[in-house]
Amino acid sequence: MKETMDPTHFAALEAGEAAISPEDLLEQGAIRSDPMAIKYLDDFTEIRAVIDEPVREPESNYDPELRFKDEDEFADDLARWVDSLEPDVDPAKSFVEFEKKNRLTVGKPEAELNARSYEAPEIPELTDAMTRSAVKNAAAAQGGDDAASDPNMQRLMKQTGLDLEQIRRLRLKILNVHRVVNQTRMGKVQSMYYLTVAGNGKGMVGIGEGKSTEPEDAQRQSAANAIRNMVPVVRYEQRTIFGDVKGKIGATELQLMTRPPGFGIRCQHLIYEICKCAGISDIGARVTRARNPMNTVKATMQALLSQKLPEEVARARGKKLVDVRKVYYGGLV
């Protein structure tokens, strides 16, 4: 890094590293749990093969004249091994060592032992948790697991990128159920309507609707649509929202208000379930005018997604944002 960076920039980088105490990193450091976090723990002090970039052998190991030995050359190697065989040595063990050490090519030894190649590296062992889950899902599908072998579940996993264990850990809640009647020339066709919310409790939440003549199909459709529609919701300190926001759908108007730690979720039950799925623990809400359940749920999602981050407001105004609490409390915020 020192060879590629400007000396003044590198000096500023060293000064910044010296100003940060390792004890502060140990006390204040936290493992990220947001969707954009890296899926492995690393201090970025060394290059990982396959993940970052493959570590290749030097260019001098390449030999353009490298070729495989022919039958006569292999016969000569075998004849030399027979001549060098001593009477008190076991021929079987000696032949095993001969096979390990005998070269298969003619040319530079480094070109065969430590070849310089632009081919992709070998596939590493399955150490990633998501890879293990994918293998587990495939094994469960072959073993007769009903959920894993269900074509609807397989399609949902492909569309969302989630594995079976991650989908099972999601929080699902039915918010509204009612009967719908469609008047046709053949008569009245009755069907069931379901409105469901889904979330992982860590900032991802979505709502989905489902309608079918069979209640089970409508419920399954609404749950799958809610999982597909999950979107990230920003949270202040991973517990509340950034400022007061408003939402309006039809005649339903509501306001979501940020609250201090320990306040809890004090609002009606529909907004409560959405906040629980999103991982919001401190919030207040007020619903004015109409209280239609479907419009209330949609207005809540509209309000949560309309939050403005302080960094965005500062950037729009051309200002620099500084959190004075970190200075006042010595970084323990």
mmCIF file of C-alpha atoms in Angstrom:
data_model
loop_
_atom_site.group_PDB
_atom_site.id
_atom_site.type_symbol
_atom_site.label_atom_id
_atom_site.label_comp_id
_atom_site.label_asym_id
_atom_site.label_seq_id
_atom_site.Cartn_x
_atom_site.Cartn_y
_atom_site.Cartn_z
ATOM 1 C CA MET A 1 0.000 0.000 0.000
ATOM 2 C CA LYS A 2 2.862 2.380 0.760
ATOM 3 C CA GLU A 3 4.257 1.937 -2.750
ATOM 4 C CA THR A 4 0.989 2.849 -4.457
ATOM 5 C CA MET A 5 -0.302 5.647 -2.187
ATOM 6 C CA ASP A 6 0.789 9.261 -1.925
ATOM 7 C CA PRO A 7 3.169 9.822 1.040
ATOM 8 C CA THR A 8 0.869 12.412 2.640
ATOM 9 C CA HIS A 9 -2.131 10.126 2.357
ATOM 10 C CA PHE A 10 -0.184 7.206 3.795
ATOM 11 C CA ALA A 11 1.012 9.372 6.705
ATOM 12 C CA ALA A 12 -2.581 10.395 7.407
ATOM 13 C CA LEU A 13 -3.609 6.738 7.346
ATOM 14 C CA GLU A 14 -0.877 5.818 9.839
ATOM 15 C CA ALA A 15 -1.889 8.711 12.105
ATOM 16 C CA GLY A 16 -5.501 7.553 12.051
ATOM 17 C CA GLU A 17 -4.532 3.986 12.940
ATOM 18 C CA ALA A 18 -2.329 5.232 15.786
ATOM 19 C CA ALA A 19 -5.194 7.340 17.168
ATOM 20 C CA ILE A 20 -7.482 4.309 17.475
ATOM 21 C CA SER A 21 -6.786 2.228 20.526
ATOM 22 C CA PRO A 22 -7.099 -1.563 20.184
ATOM 23 C CA GLU A 23 -8.899 -1.568 23.526
ATOM 24 C CA ASP A 24 -11.617 0.657 22.081
ATOM 25 C CA LEU A 25 -12.066 -1.726 19.174
ATOM 26 C CA LEU A 26 -12.346 -4.617 21.611
ATOM 27 C CA GLU A 27 -14.942 -2.859 23.779
ATOM 28 C CA GLN A 28 -16.966 -1.028 21.139
ATOM 29 C CA GLY A 29 -16.600 -3.341 18.158
ATOM 30 C CA ALA A 30 -19.695 -5.281 17.161
ATOM 31 C CA ILE A 31 -20.465 -7.914 14.548
ATOM 32 C CA ARG A 32 -22.746 -6.518 11.870
ATOM 33 C CA SER A 33 -26.082 -8.255 11.365
ATOM 34 C CA ASP A 34 -27.495 -6.184 8.497
ATOM 35 C CA PRO A 35 -28.120 -7.761 5.070
ATOM 36 C CA MET A 36 -25.016 -6.087 3.579
ATOM 37 C CA ALA A 37 -22.605 -7.528 6.173
ATOM 38 C CA ILE A 38 -19.750 -9.783 5.079
ATOM 39 C CA LYS A 39 -20.576 -13.445 5.592
ATOM 40 C CA TYR A 40 -17.200 -14.277 7.171
ATOM 41 C CA LEU A 41 -15.113 -12.779 9.956
ATOM 42 C CA ASP A 42 -11.877 -11.217 8.762
ATOM 43 C CA ASP A 43 -9.536 -8.429 9.877
ATOM 44 C CA PHE A 44 -8.456 -7.816 6.236
ATOM 45 C CA THR A 45 -4.762 -8.159 7.100
ATOM 46 C CA GLU A 46 -4.071 -10.935 4.597
ATOM 47 C CA ILE A 47 -5.312 -12.032 1.205
ATOM 48 C CA ARG A 48 -7.524 -15.111 1.170
ATOM 49 C CA ALA A 49 -7.172 -17.347 -1.824
ATOM 50 C CA VAL A 50 -10.402 -17.910 -3.794
ATOM 51 C CA ILE A 51 -12.306 -15.287 -1.751
ATOM 52 C CA ASP A 52 -10.139 -12.255 -2.505
ATOM 53 C CA GLU A 53 -7.823 -13.356 -5.303
ATOM 54 C CA PRO A 54 -5.899 -16.582 -6.000
ATOM 55 C CA VAL A 55 -2.235 -16.647 -4.989
ATOM 56 C CA ARG A 56 -0.269 -17.749 -8.053
ATOM 57 C CA GLU A 57 3.235 -19.035 -8.487
ATOM 58 C CA PRO A 58 5.932 -16.763 -10.012
ATOM 59 C CA GLU A 59 6.083 -16.271 -13.751
ATOM 60 C CA SER A 60 9.515 -17.932 -13.894
ATOM 61 C CA ASN A 61 7.925 -21.318 -13.145
ATOM 62 C CA TYR A 62 6.273 -21.334 -16.553
ATOM 63 C CA ASP A 63 7.956 -23.599 -19.157
ATOM 64 C CA PRO A 64 6.632 -23.403 -22.732
ATOM 65 C CA GLU A 65 8.586 -26.561 -23.684
ATOM 66 C CA LEU A 66 6.940 -28.690 -21.000
ATOM 67 C CA ARG A 67 5.621 -32.047 -22.276
ATOM 68 C CA PHE A 68 4.603 -35.451 -20.952
ATOM 69 C CA LYS A 69 7.060 -38.343 -21.036
ATOM 70 C CA ASP A 70 6.597 -41.078 -23.631
ATOM 71 C CA GLU A 71 6.653 -44.830 -23.019
ATOM 72 C CA ASP A 72 10.396 -45.183 -23.648
ATOM 73 C CA GLU A 73 11.244 -42.497 -21.098
ATOM 74 C CA PHE A 74 9.007 -44.141 -18.495
ATOM 75 C CA ALA A 75 10.710 -47.479 -19.241
ATOM 76 C CA ASP A 76 14.128 -45.859 -18.721
ATOM 77 C CA ASP A 77 12.979 -44.471 -15.341
ATOM 78 C CA LEU A 78 11.746 -47.903 -14.317
ATOM 79 C CA ALA A 79 15.020 -49.525 -15.409
ATOM 80 C CA ARG A 80 17.026 -47.021 -13.360
ATOM 81 C CA TRP A 81 14.838 -47.755 -10.332
ATOM 82 C CA VAL A 82 15.457 -51.523 -10.727
ATOM 83 C CA ASP A 83 19.212 -50.991 -10.997
ATOM 84 C CA SER A 84 19.260 -48.822 -7.869
ATOM 85 C CA LEU A 85 17.170 -51.271 -5.836
ATOM 86 C CA GLU A 86 19.145 -52.685 -2.889
ATOM 87 C CA PRO A 87 18.746 -56.292 -1.701
ATOM 88 C CA ASP A 88 17.665 -55.456 1.862
ATOM 89 C CA VAL A 89 14.932 -52.983 0.827
ATOM 90 C CA ASP A 90 11.292 -54.011 0.424
ATOM 91 C CA PRO A 91 10.457 -53.675 -3.299
ATOM 92 C CA ALA A 92 6.809 -52.781 -2.645
ATOM 93 C CA LYS A 93 7.607 -49.827 -0.373
ATOM 94 C CA SER A 94 10.400 -48.719 -2.662
ATOM 95 C CA PHE A 95 8.053 -48.759 -5.671
ATOM 96 C CA VAL A 96 5.522 -46.598 -3.803
ATOM 97 C CA GLU A 97 8.216 -44.022 -3.112
ATOM 98 C CA PHE A 98 9.323 -44.268 -6.744
ATOM 99 C CA GLU A 99 5.800 -43.462 -7.979
ATOM 100 C CA LYS A 100 5.561 -40.433 -5.674
ATOM 101 C CA LYS A 101 8.904 -38.939 -6.698
ATOM 102 C CA ASN A 102 8.992 -39.903 -10.382
ATOM 103 C CA ARG A 103 8.188 -36.984 -12.672
ATOM 104 C CA LEU A 104 5.580 -37.235 -15.417
ATOM 105 C CA THR A 105 6.893 -34.441 -17.609
ATOM 106 C CA VAL A 106 10.099 -33.302 -19.273
ATOM 107 C CA GLY A 107 11.167 -29.713 -18.592
ATOM 108 C CA LYS A 108 11.546 -27.460 -15.569
ATOM 109 C CA PRO A 109 10.800 -29.261 -12.294
ATOM 110 C CA GLU A 110 9.017 -26.130 -11.000
ATOM 111 C CA ALA A 111 6.669 -26.178 -13.981
ATOM 112 C CA GLU A 112 5.277 -29.548 -12.806
ATOM 113 C CA LEU A 113 5.565 -29.247 -9.019
ATOM 114 C CA ASN A 114 4.519 -25.565 -8.673
ATOM 115 C CA ALA A 115 2.979 -24.738 -11.996
ATOM 116 C CA ARG A 116 2.180 -21.185 -13.031
ATOM 117 C CA SER A 117 -1.352 -21.503 -14.377
ATOM 118 C CA TYR A 118 -4.245 -19.173 -15.163
ATOM 119 C CA GLU A 119 -6.789 -21.860 -14.544
ATOM 120 C CA ALA A 120 -9.328 -21.405 -11.741
ATOM 121 C CA PRO A 121 -8.214 -22.776 -8.361
ATOM 122 C CA GLU A 122 -9.648 -25.955 -6.962
ATOM 123 C CA ILE A 123 -13.044 -25.818 -5.283
ATOM 124 C CA PRO A 124 -12.520 -25.297 -1.535
ATOM 125 C CA GLU A 125 -14.143 -27.301 1.196
ATOM 126 C CA LEU A 126 -17.746 -26.498 2.106
ATOM 127 C CA THR A 127 -17.080 -24.249 5.087
ATOM 128 C CA ASP A 128 -19.592 -21.472 4.368
ATOM 129 C CA ALA A 129 -22.816 -21.745 6.354
ATOM 130 C CA MET A 130 -24.978 -20.914 3.344
ATOM 131 C CA THR A 131 -23.278 -23.584 1.244
ATOM 132 C CA ARG A 132 -23.809 -26.145 3.959
ATOM 133 C CA SER A 133 -27.459 -25.143 4.160
ATOM 134 C CA ALA A 134 -27.841 -25.523 0.405
ATOM 135 C CA VAL A 135 -26.350 -29.015 0.567
ATOM 136 C CA LYS A 136 -28.618 -29.803 3.506
ATOM 137 C CA ASN A 137 -31.648 -28.610 1.523
ATOM 138 C CA ALA A 138 -30.736 -30.812 -1.417
ATOM 139 C CA ALA A 139 -30.255 -33.789 0.904
ATOM 140 C CA ALA A 140 -33.598 -33.094 2.583
ATOM 141 C CA ALA A 141 -35.317 -32.919 -0.799
ATOM 142 C CA GLN A 142 -33.824 -36.265 -1.811
ATOM 143 C CA GLY A 143 -34.642 -37.749 1.574
ATOM 144 C CA GLY A 144 -38.333 -36.996 1.304
ATOM 145 C CA ASP A 145 -38.699 -33.756 3.281
ATOM 146 C CA ASP A 146 -42.129 -32.404 2.309
ATOM 147 C CA ALA A 147 -41.154 -28.727 2.645
ATOM 148 C CA ALA A 148 -37.901 -29.108 0.694
ATOM 149 C CA SER A 149 -39.458 -31.219 -2.065
ATOM 150 C CA ASP A 150 -42.451 -28.882 -2.514
ATOM 151 C CA PRO A 151 -42.134 -27.197 -5.952
ATOM 152 C CA ASN A 152 -43.580 -23.957 -4.569
ATOM 153 C CA MET A 153 -40.921 -23.899 -1.859
ATOM 154 C CA GLN A 154 -38.199 -24.669 -4.384
ATOM 155 C CA ARG A 155 -39.367 -21.785 -6.572
ATOM 156 C CA LEU A 156 -39.519 -19.459 -3.560
ATOM 157 C CA MET A 157 -35.942 -20.337 -2.551
ATOM 158 C CA LYS A 158 -34.707 -19.651 -6.097
ATOM 159 C CA GLN A 159 -36.523 -16.317 -6.305
ATOM 160 C CA THR A 160 -35.419 -15.002 -2.917
ATOM 161 C CA GLY A 161 -31.977 -16.612 -2.561
ATOM 162 C CA LEU A 162 -32.898 -17.891 0.903
ATOM 163 C CA ASP A 163 -32.415 -21.484 1.951
ATOM 164 C CA LEU A 164 -34.973 -23.632 3.743
ATOM 165 C CA GLU A 165 -33.618 -22.933 7.229
ATOM 166 C CA GLN A 166 -33.665 -19.165 6.681
ATOM 167 C CA ILE A 167 -37.264 -19.263 5.443
ATOM 168 C CA ARG A 168 -38.318 -21.318 8.446
ATOM 169 C CA ARG A 169 -36.724 -18.791 10.827
ATOM 170 C CA LEU A 170 -38.729 -15.890 9.381
ATOM 171 C CA ARG A 171 -41.528 -14.403 11.459
ATOM 172 C CA LEU A 172 -44.896 -14.717 9.678
ATOM 173 C CA LYS A 173 -48.141 -13.220 10.929
ATOM 174 C CA ILE A 174 -51.599 -13.112 9.316
ATOM 175 C CA LEU A 175 -52.949 -9.575 9.668
ATOM 176 C CA ASN A 176 -56.308 -9.716 7.921
ATOM 177 C CA VAL A 177 -58.662 -12.424 6.654
ATOM 178 C CA HIS A 178 -62.034 -11.914 4.999
ATOM 179 C CA ARG A 179 -64.300 -13.508 2.444
ATOM 180 C CA VAL A 180 -64.565 -12.036 -1.047
ATOM 181 C CA VAL A 181 -67.520 -12.594 -3.391
ATOM 182 C CA ASN A 182 -67.142 -12.076 -7.130
ATOM 183 C CA GLN A 183 -70.390 -11.745 -9.087
ATOM 184 C CA THR A 184 -70.198 -13.427 -12.510
ATOM 185 C CA ARG A 185 -72.753 -14.503 -15.074
ATOM 186 C CA MET A 186 -72.501 -18.005 -13.645
ATOM 187 C CA GLY A 187 -73.353 -16.762 -10.177
ATOM 188 C CA LYS A 188 -71.419 -15.698 -7.124
ATOM 189 C CA VAL A 189 -67.869 -17.053 -6.736
ATOM 190 C CA GLN A 190 -66.647 -16.975 -3.151
ATOM 191 C CA SER A 191 -62.961 -16.818 -2.256
ATOM 192 C CA MET A 192 -60.800 -16.086 0.778
ATOM 193 C CA TYR A 193 -58.424 -13.138 1.098
ATOM 194 C CA TYR A 194 -55.312 -13.210 3.333
ATOM 195 C CA LEU A 195 -52.924 -10.374 4.211
ATOM 196 C CA THR A 196 -49.629 -11.535 5.772
ATOM 197 C CA VAL A 197 -46.467 -9.825 7.005
ATOM 198 C CA ALA A 198 -43.023 -11.481 7.019
ATOM 199 C CA GLY A 199 -39.712 -10.364 8.490
ATOM 200 C CA ASN A 200 -36.444 -11.563 9.951
ATOM 201 C CA GLY A 201 -36.446 -9.232 12.966
ATOM 202 C CA LYS A 202 -33.223 -7.576 11.724
ATOM 203 C CA GLY A 203 -34.490 -4.866 9.398
ATOM 204 C CA MET A 204 -36.130 -6.896 6.612
ATOM 205 C CA VAL A 205 -39.932 -6.812 6.340
ATOM 206 C CA GLY A 206 -42.563 -7.302 3.629
ATOM 207 C CA ILE A 207 -46.312 -7.724 3.186
ATOM 208 C CA GLY A 208 -48.133 -10.049 0.807
ATOM 209 C CA GLU A 209 -51.688 -10.684 -0.338
ATOM 210 C CA GLY A 210 -53.277 -13.938 -1.423
ATOM 211 C CA LYS A 211 -56.712 -14.865 -2.739
ATOM 212 C CA SER A 212 -58.104 -18.278 -3.614
ATOM 213 C CA THR A 213 -61.226 -20.363 -3.310
ATOM 214 C CA GLU A 214 -59.348 -22.600 -0.871
ATOM 215 C CA PRO A 215 -58.235 -20.956 2.402
ATOM 216 C CA GLU A 216 -55.000 -22.982 2.516
ATOM 217 C CA ASP A 217 -53.974 -21.846 -0.969
ATOM 218 C CA ALA A 218 -54.732 -18.204 -0.165
ATOM 219 C CA GLN A 219 -52.717 -18.390 3.049
ATOM 220 C CA ARG A 220 -49.773 -20.003 1.270
ATOM 221 C CA GLN A 221 -49.875 -17.397 -1.513
ATOM 222 C CA SER A 222 -49.919 -14.487 0.925
ATOM 223 C CA ALA A 223 -46.994 -15.904 2.926
ATOM 224 C CA ALA A 224 -44.919 -16.510 -0.217
ATOM 225 C CA ASN A 225 -45.674 -13.020 -1.553
ATOM 226 C CA ALA A 226 -44.719 -11.473 1.783
ATOM 227 C CA ILE A 227 -41.354 -13.264 1.733
ATOM 228 C CA ARG A 228 -40.732 -12.187 -1.880
ATOM 229 C CA ASN A 229 -41.624 -8.571 -1.077
ATOM 230 C CA MET A 230 -39.254 -8.228 1.900
ATOM 231 C CA VAL A 231 -37.247 -5.000 1.724
ATOM 232 C CA PRO A 232 -34.704 -3.447 4.127
ATOM 233 C CA VAL A 233 -36.022 -0.863 6.602
ATOM 234 C CA VAL A 234 -33.520 1.524 8.190
ATOM 235 C CA ARG A 235 -33.467 1.571 12.008
ATOM 236 C CA TYR A 236 -31.877 4.042 14.361
ATOM 237 C CA GLU A 237 -29.666 2.176 16.865
ATOM 238 C CA GLN A 238 -31.324 -1.035 15.630
ATOM 239 C CA ARG A 239 -34.421 -0.266 17.741
ATOM 240 C CA THR A 240 -36.476 2.701 16.418
ATOM 241 C CA ILE A 241 -36.988 4.895 13.357
ATOM 242 C CA PHE A 242 -35.255 8.057 12.158
ATOM 243 C CA GLY A 243 -37.620 10.852 13.176
ATOM 244 C CA ASP A 244 -41.382 11.062 12.766
ATOM 245 C CA VAL A 245 -42.821 9.885 9.444
ATOM 246 C CA LYS A 246 -46.316 9.873 7.954
ATOM 247 C CA GLY A 247 -48.147 7.545 5.600
ATOM 248 C CA LYS A 248 -51.404 7.836 3.682
ATOM 249 C CA ILE A 249 -53.286 5.204 1.687
ATOM 250 C CA GLY A 250 -56.828 6.102 0.653
ATOM 251 C CA ALA A 251 -58.663 7.601 3.608
ATOM 252 C CA THR A 252 -56.241 6.130 6.133
ATOM 253 C CA GLU A 253 -53.615 8.460 7.546
ATOM 254 C CA LEU A 254 -51.114 7.569 10.245
ATOM 255 C CA GLN A 255 -47.988 8.890 11.899
ATOM 256 C CA LEU A 256 -45.064 6.884 13.272
ATOM 257 C CA MET A 257 -42.993 8.559 15.992
ATOM 258 C CA THR A 258 -39.521 7.739 17.254
ATOM 259 C CA ARG A 259 -39.242 6.942 20.948
ATOM 260 C CA PRO A 260 -36.431 6.586 23.552
ATOM 261 C CA PRO A 261 -35.007 3.222 24.677
ATOM 262 C CA GLY A 262 -37.372 1.126 26.758
ATOM 263 C CA PHE A 263 -40.521 2.822 25.460
ATOM 264 C CA GLY A 264 -41.764 -0.304 23.697
ATOM 265 C CA ILE A 265 -44.166 -0.662 20.774
ATOM 266 C CA ARG A 266 -47.247 1.337 21.742
ATOM 267 C CA CYS A 267 -49.634 1.242 18.811
ATOM 268 C CA GLN A 268 -52.490 -0.780 17.399
ATOM 269 C CA HIS A 269 -52.046 -4.490 16.750
ATOM 270 C CA LEU A 270 -51.480 -4.274 12.974
ATOM 271 C CA ILE A 271 -48.605 -1.793 13.288
ATOM 272 C CA TYR A 272 -47.304 -3.780 16.269
ATOM 273 C CA GLU A 273 -46.910 -6.965 14.203
ATOM 274 C CA ILE A 274 -45.158 -5.117 11.368
ATOM 275 C CA CYS A 275 -42.695 -3.522 13.793
ATOM 276 C CA LYS A 276 -42.002 -6.873 15.472
ATOM 277 C CA CYS A 277 -41.183 -8.437 12.100
ATOM 278 C CA ALA A 278 -38.957 -5.487 11.186
ATOM 279 C CA GLY A 279 -37.024 -5.599 14.475
ATOM 280 C CA ILE A 280 -38.268 -2.227 15.785
ATOM 281 C CA SER A 281 -38.654 -2.231 19.593
ATOM 282 C CA ASP A 282 -39.350 1.435 20.445
ATOM 283 C CA ILE A 283 -42.003 3.308 18.477
ATOM 284 C CA GLY A 284 -45.258 5.170 18.852
ATOM 285 C CA ALA A 285 -48.065 5.449 16.288
ATOM 286 C CA ARG A 286 -51.283 7.356 15.776
ATOM 287 C CA VAL A 287 -53.896 6.405 13.160
ATOM 288 C CA THR A 288 -56.279 9.151 12.109
ATOM 289 C CA ARG A 289 -59.400 9.105 9.938
ATOM 290 C CA ALA A 290 -60.246 5.667 8.492
ATOM 291 C CA ARG A 291 -58.938 2.500 10.137
ATOM 292 C CA ASN A 292 -59.301 0.043 7.289
ATOM 293 C CA PRO A 293 -56.961 -2.893 8.091
ATOM 294 C CA MET A 294 -55.522 -3.280 4.583
ATOM 295 C CA ASN A 295 -54.919 0.447 4.152
ATOM 296 C CA THR A 296 -53.414 0.666 7.639
ATOM 297 C CA VAL A 297 -50.870 -2.050 6.836
ATOM 298 C CA LYS A 298 -49.952 -0.505 3.486
ATOM 299 C CA ALA A 299 -49.688 2.989 4.985
ATOM 300 C CA THR A 300 -47.373 1.650 7.697
ATOM 301 C CA MET A 301 -45.052 0.148 5.094
ATOM 302 C CA GLN A 302 -45.152 3.396 3.136
ATOM 303 C CA ALA A 303 -44.181 5.374 6.240
ATOM 304 C CA LEU A 304 -41.329 3.009 7.187
ATOM 305 C CA LEU A 305 -39.855 3.199 3.687
ATOM 306 C CA SER A 306 -40.111 6.997 3.530
ATOM 307 C CA GLN A 307 -37.569 7.637 6.289
ATOM 308 C CA LYS A 308 -34.840 10.170 5.570
ATOM 309 C CA LEU A 309 -31.405 9.421 6.933
ATOM 310 C CA PRO A 310 -29.490 12.305 8.562
ATOM 311 C CA GLU A 311 -26.622 11.714 6.148
ATOM 312 C CA GLU A 312 -28.950 12.254 3.183
ATOM 313 C CA VAL A 313 -30.351 15.474 4.644
ATOM 314 C CA ALA A 314 -26.843 16.762 5.393
ATOM 315 C CA ARG A 315 -25.634 15.894 1.902
ATOM 316 C CA ALA A 316 -28.626 17.671 0.333
ATOM 317 C CA ARG A 317 -27.914 20.799 2.387
ATOM 318 C CA GLY A 318 -24.186 20.680 1.775
ATOM 319 C CA LYS A 319 -23.403 20.221 5.466
ATOM 320 C CA LYS A 320 -21.174 17.873 7.427
ATOM 321 C CA LEU A 321 -22.845 15.639 9.991
ATOM 322 C CA VAL A 322 -21.159 14.974 13.347
ATOM 323 C CA ASP A 323 -22.668 12.904 16.168
ATOM 324 C CA VAL A 324 -21.900 15.008 19.253
ATOM 325 C CA ARG A 325 -22.981 12.214 21.579
ATOM 326 C CA LYS A 326 -19.933 10.150 20.628
ATOM 327 C CA VAL A 327 -17.724 13.071 21.612
ATOM 328 C CA TYR A 328 -19.641 13.827 24.813
ATOM 329 C CA TYR A 329 -19.839 10.214 25.991
ATOM 330 C CA GLY A 330 -16.352 9.267 24.811
ATOM 331 C CA GLY A 331 -17.583 6.981 22.031
ATOM 332 C CA LEU A 332 -19.687 4.780 24.327
ATOM 333 C CA VAL A 333 -22.890 5.242 22.309
#
